[in-house]
């Protein structure tokens, strides 16, 4: 059974602080790694999809890196703002018949004003 | 961008009744949709893959007679929780694969409470 782990489970930071969290996954069966941002009562919003070892993606103040050999991805938020408060999910994309996601449990971020 | 509409967002039902949850792709055709369930403080667990015009593929341990999935058109998949029991109370969310890439668009989820 493939297991995707995220840490920390939750996190409180002050407005303006930079922060990062981790997604760990088994490197076998890897096809892609997806990051989503999920605000309460809304749909998860796609942030990044990464496929290549060493990939780095950036969207505004949020960036992500990928290491497929050691099986981890980092998500960074620079200068956190209250509107960044959300749960950040990573999902391992695997191909086994059909393309599927295996989700981590998420990191719940709260940015304090 | 691609939008998936899911409803209801919340439903409370009595034990023994059935509940239907709908998931619609609004501006694209979704040949494949996915249904997930989330228990408190747990990750989204894939329940089944819904394929337009054919039977759904269920993950191990998911009762197909309990969770009926219908994907009769390219824009609509439904999940029916039959003879619901309190242990079926959970958060259910769908996603649809976008046609041109591996991106998935999610619905906003349904909170089911069985009393």
Tab-separated table of N, CA and C in Angstrom, chain A residues 48-108:
chain	number	residue	atom	x	y	z
A	48	UNK	N	0.410	23.130	-8.113
A	48	UNK	CA	1.507	22.677	-8.958
A	48	UNK	C	1.348	21.203	-9.302
A	49	UNK	N	1.893	20.856	-10.456
A	49	UNK	CA	2.126	19.453	-10.765
A	49	UNK	C	3.578	19.349	-11.209
A	50	UNK	N	4.282	18.412	-10.608
A	50	UNK	CA	5.703	18.253	-10.894
A	50	UNK	C	5.983	16.811	-11.247
A	51	UNK	N	6.837	16.623	-12.225
A	51	UNK	CA	7.113	15.273	-12.687
A	51	UNK	C	8.596	14.910	-12.663
A	52	UNK	N	9.466	15.900	-12.791
A	52	UNK	CA	10.889	15.589	-12.949
A	52	UNK	C	11.672	15.818	-11.663
A	53	UNK	N	12.598	14.945	-11.407
A	53	UNK	CA	13.477	15.124	-10.260
A	53	UNK	C	14.177	16.469	-10.375
A	54	UNK	N	14.154	17.237	-9.313
A	54	UNK	CA	14.776	18.549	-9.334
A	54	UNK	C	13.864	19.672	-9.792
A	55	UNK	N	12.639	19.309	-10.175
A	55	UNK	CA	11.659	20.320	-10.592
A	55	UNK	C	11.485	21.371	-9.513
A	56	UNK	N	11.359	22.617	-9.947
A	56	UNK	CA	10.977	23.692	-9.043
A	56	UNK	C	9.885	24.484	-9.745
A	57	UNK	N	8.813	24.743	-9.010
A	57	UNK	CA	7.723	25.530	-9.581
A	57	UNK	C	7.434	26.698	-8.647
A	58	UNK	N	6.946	27.784	-9.250
A	58	UNK	CA	6.666	28.978	-8.449
A	58	UNK	C	5.383	29.625	-8.939
A	59	UNK	N	4.604	30.104	-7.954
A	59	UNK	CA	3.365	30.811	-8.269
A	59	UNK	C	3.224	31.896	-7.227
A	60	UNK	N	3.638	33.116	-7.600
A	60	UNK	CA	3.598	34.216	-6.645
A	60	UNK	C	4.559	33.962	-5.499
A	61	UNK	N	4.021	33.964	-4.270
A	61	UNK	CA	4.868	33.748	-3.091
A	61	UNK	C	5.024	32.272	-2.738
A	62	UNK	N	4.387	31.411	-3.497
A	62	UNK	CA	4.417	29.970	-3.199
A	62	UNK	C	5.308	29.268	-4.211
A	63	UNK	N	6.147	28.393	-3.713
A	63	UNK	CA	7.002	27.608	-4.597
A	63	UNK	C	7.104	26.189	-4.076
A	64	UNK	N	7.544	25.297	-4.939
A	64	UNK	CA	7.658	23.891	-4.554
A	64	UNK	C	8.851	23.277	-5.249
A	65	UNK	N	9.431	22.303	-4.561
A	65	UNK	CA	10.545	21.547	-5.135
A	65	UNK	C	10.229	20.067	-5.070
A	66	UNK	N	10.931	19.304	-5.868
A	66	UNK	CA	10.669	17.869	-5.950
A	66	UNK	C	11.963	17.079	-5.998
A	67	UNK	N	12.033	16.045	-5.160
A	67	UNK	CA	13.156	15.099	-5.199
A	67	UNK	C	12.542	13.703	-5.303
A	68	UNK	N	12.568	13.169	-6.502
A	68	UNK	CA	11.932	11.857	-6.712
A	68	UNK	C	12.818	10.713	-6.232
A	69	UNK	N	14.127	10.948	-6.175
A	69	UNK	CA	15.026	9.857	-5.772
A	69	UNK	C	14.878	9.543	-4.291
A	70	UNK	N	14.738	10.593	-3.501
A	70	UNK	CA	14.576	10.374	-2.061
A	70	UNK	C	13.113	10.440	-1.635
A	71	UNK	N	12.256	10.796	-2.541
A	71	UNK	CA	10.815	10.736	-2.282
A	71	UNK	C	10.285	11.841	-1.395
A	72	UNK	N	10.549	13.089	-1.744
A	72	UNK	CA	9.941	14.177	-0.989
A	72	UNK	C	9.761	15.402	-1.873
A	73	UNK	N	8.822	16.234	-1.429
A	73	UNK	CA	8.578	17.533	-2.046
A	73	UNK	C	8.378	18.546	-0.938
A	74	UNK	N	8.891	19.735	-1.133
A	74	UNK	CA	8.704	20.815	-0.188
A	74	UNK	C	7.825	21.889	-0.819
A	75	UNK	N	6.944	22.441	-0.010
A	75	UNK	CA	6.161	23.605	-0.427
A	75	UNK	C	6.592	24.768	0.453
A	76	UNK	N	6.928	25.885	-0.180
A	76	UNK	CA	7.390	27.062	0.548
A	76	UNK	C	6.396	28.210	0.344
A	77	UNK	N	6.134	28.940	1.405
A	77	UNK	CA	5.354	30.169	1.289
A	77	UNK	C	6.203	31.284	1.867
A	78	UNK	N	6.440	32.274	1.054
A	78	UNK	CA	7.274	33.406	1.468
A	78	UNK	C	6.380	34.546	1.935
A	79	UNK	N	6.695	35.129	3.089
A	79	UNK	CA	5.912	36.265	3.570
A	79	UNK	C	4.427	35.932	3.705
A	80	UNK	N	4.118	34.952	4.553
A	80	UNK	CA	2.739	34.457	4.686
A	80	UNK	C	1.752	35.573	4.980
A	81	UNK	N	0.590	35.451	4.383
A	81	UNK	CA	-0.509	36.378	4.595
A	81	UNK	C	-1.709	35.615	5.135
A	82	UNK	N	-2.611	36.307	5.850
A	82	UNK	CA	-3.792	35.611	6.379
A	82	UNK	C	-4.565	34.848	5.304
A	83	UNK	N	-4.589	35.366	4.093
A	83	UNK	CA	-5.333	34.672	3.029
A	83	UNK	C	-4.652	33.375	2.570
A	84	UNK	N	-3.441	33.126	3.042
A	84	UNK	CA	-2.781	31.854	2.741
A	84	UNK	C	-3.296	30.737	3.644
A	85	UNK	N	-4.067	31.102	4.660
A	85	UNK	CA	-4.589	30.095	5.585
A	85	UNK	C	-5.452	29.104	4.823
A	86	UNK	N	-5.102	27.854	4.908
A	86	UNK	CA	-5.793	26.795	4.162
A	86	UNK	C	-5.134	25.477	4.533
A	87	UNK	N	-5.692	24.408	4.004
A	87	UNK	CA	-5.023	23.110	4.097
A	87	UNK	C	-4.309	22.865	2.775
A	88	UNK	N	-3.063	22.474	2.866
A	88	UNK	CA	-2.264	22.212	1.677
A	88	UNK	C	-2.098	20.699	1.547
A	89	UNK	N	-2.606	20.195	0.432
A	89	UNK	CA	-2.596	18.756	0.189
A	89	UNK	C	-1.573	18.417	-0.882
A	90	UNK	N	-0.863	17.328	-0.662
A	90	UNK	CA	-0.093	16.809	-1.781
A	90	UNK	C	-0.704	15.474	-2.196
A	91	UNK	N	-0.555	15.159	-3.443
A	91	UNK	CA	-1.093	13.905	-3.971
A	91	UNK	C	-0.064	13.298	-4.913
A	92	UNK	N	0.201	12.041	-4.675
A	92	UNK	CA	1.103	11.291	-5.542
A	92	UNK	C	0.292	10.733	-6.697
A	93	UNK	N	0.690	11.038	-7.899
A	93	UNK	CA	0.026	10.482	-9.071
A	93	UNK	C	0.709	9.188	-9.465
A	94	UNK	N	-0.086	8.124	-9.539
A	94	UNK	CA	0.481	6.823	-9.917
A	94	UNK	C	-0.339	6.256	-11.056
A	95	UNK	N	0.297	5.463	-11.853
A	95	UNK	CA	-0.410	4.817	-12.952
A	95	UNK	C	-0.493	3.332	-12.634
A	96	UNK	N	-1.717	2.882	-12.438
A	96	UNK	CA	-1.929	1.450	-12.232
A	96	UNK	C	-3.254	1.126	-12.891
A	97	UNK	N	-3.209	0.958	-14.195
A	97	UNK	CA	-4.454	0.800	-14.945
A	97	UNK	C	-4.945	2.169	-15.377
A	98	UNK	N	-5.379	2.931	-14.418
A	98	UNK	CA	-5.770	4.312	-14.687
A	98	UNK	C	-4.932	5.226	-13.796
A	99	UNK	N	-4.868	6.486	-14.165
A	99	UNK	CA	-4.067	7.421	-13.380
A	99	UNK	C	-4.838	7.775	-12.112
A	100	UNK	N	-4.186	7.610	-10.949
A	100	UNK	CA	-4.866	7.846	-9.683
A	100	UNK	C	-4.029	8.735	-8.793
A	101	UNK	N	-4.719	9.353	-7.862
A	101	UNK	CA	-4.053	10.127	-6.818
A	101	UNK	C	-4.036	9.339	-5.518
A	102	UNK	N	-2.932	9.434	-4.811
A	102	UNK	CA	-2.884	8.998	-3.422
A	102	UNK	C	-2.554	10.236	-2.611
A	103	UNK	N	-3.461	10.618	-1.747
A	103	UNK	CA	-3.326	11.872	-1.027
A	103	UNK	C	-2.600	11.711	0.292
A	104	UNK	N	-1.903	12.778	0.666
A	104	UNK	CA	-1.443	12.908	2.032
A	104	UNK	C	-2.590	13.443	2.883
A	105	UNK	N	-2.357	13.544	4.182
A	105	UNK	CA	-3.405	14.012	5.089
A	105	UNK	C	-3.497	15.532	5.132
A	106	UNK	N	-2.556	16.203	4.520
A	106	UNK	CA	-2.615	17.653	4.458
A	106	UNK	C	-1.880	18.335	5.602
A	107	UNK	N	-1.497	19.564	5.342
A	107	UNK	CA	-0.951	20.439	6.381
A	107	UNK	C	-1.898	21.626	6.493
A	108	UNK	N	-2.419	21.818	7.683
A	108	UNK	CA	-3.350	22.920	7.911
A	108	UNK	C	-2.572	24.131	8.376
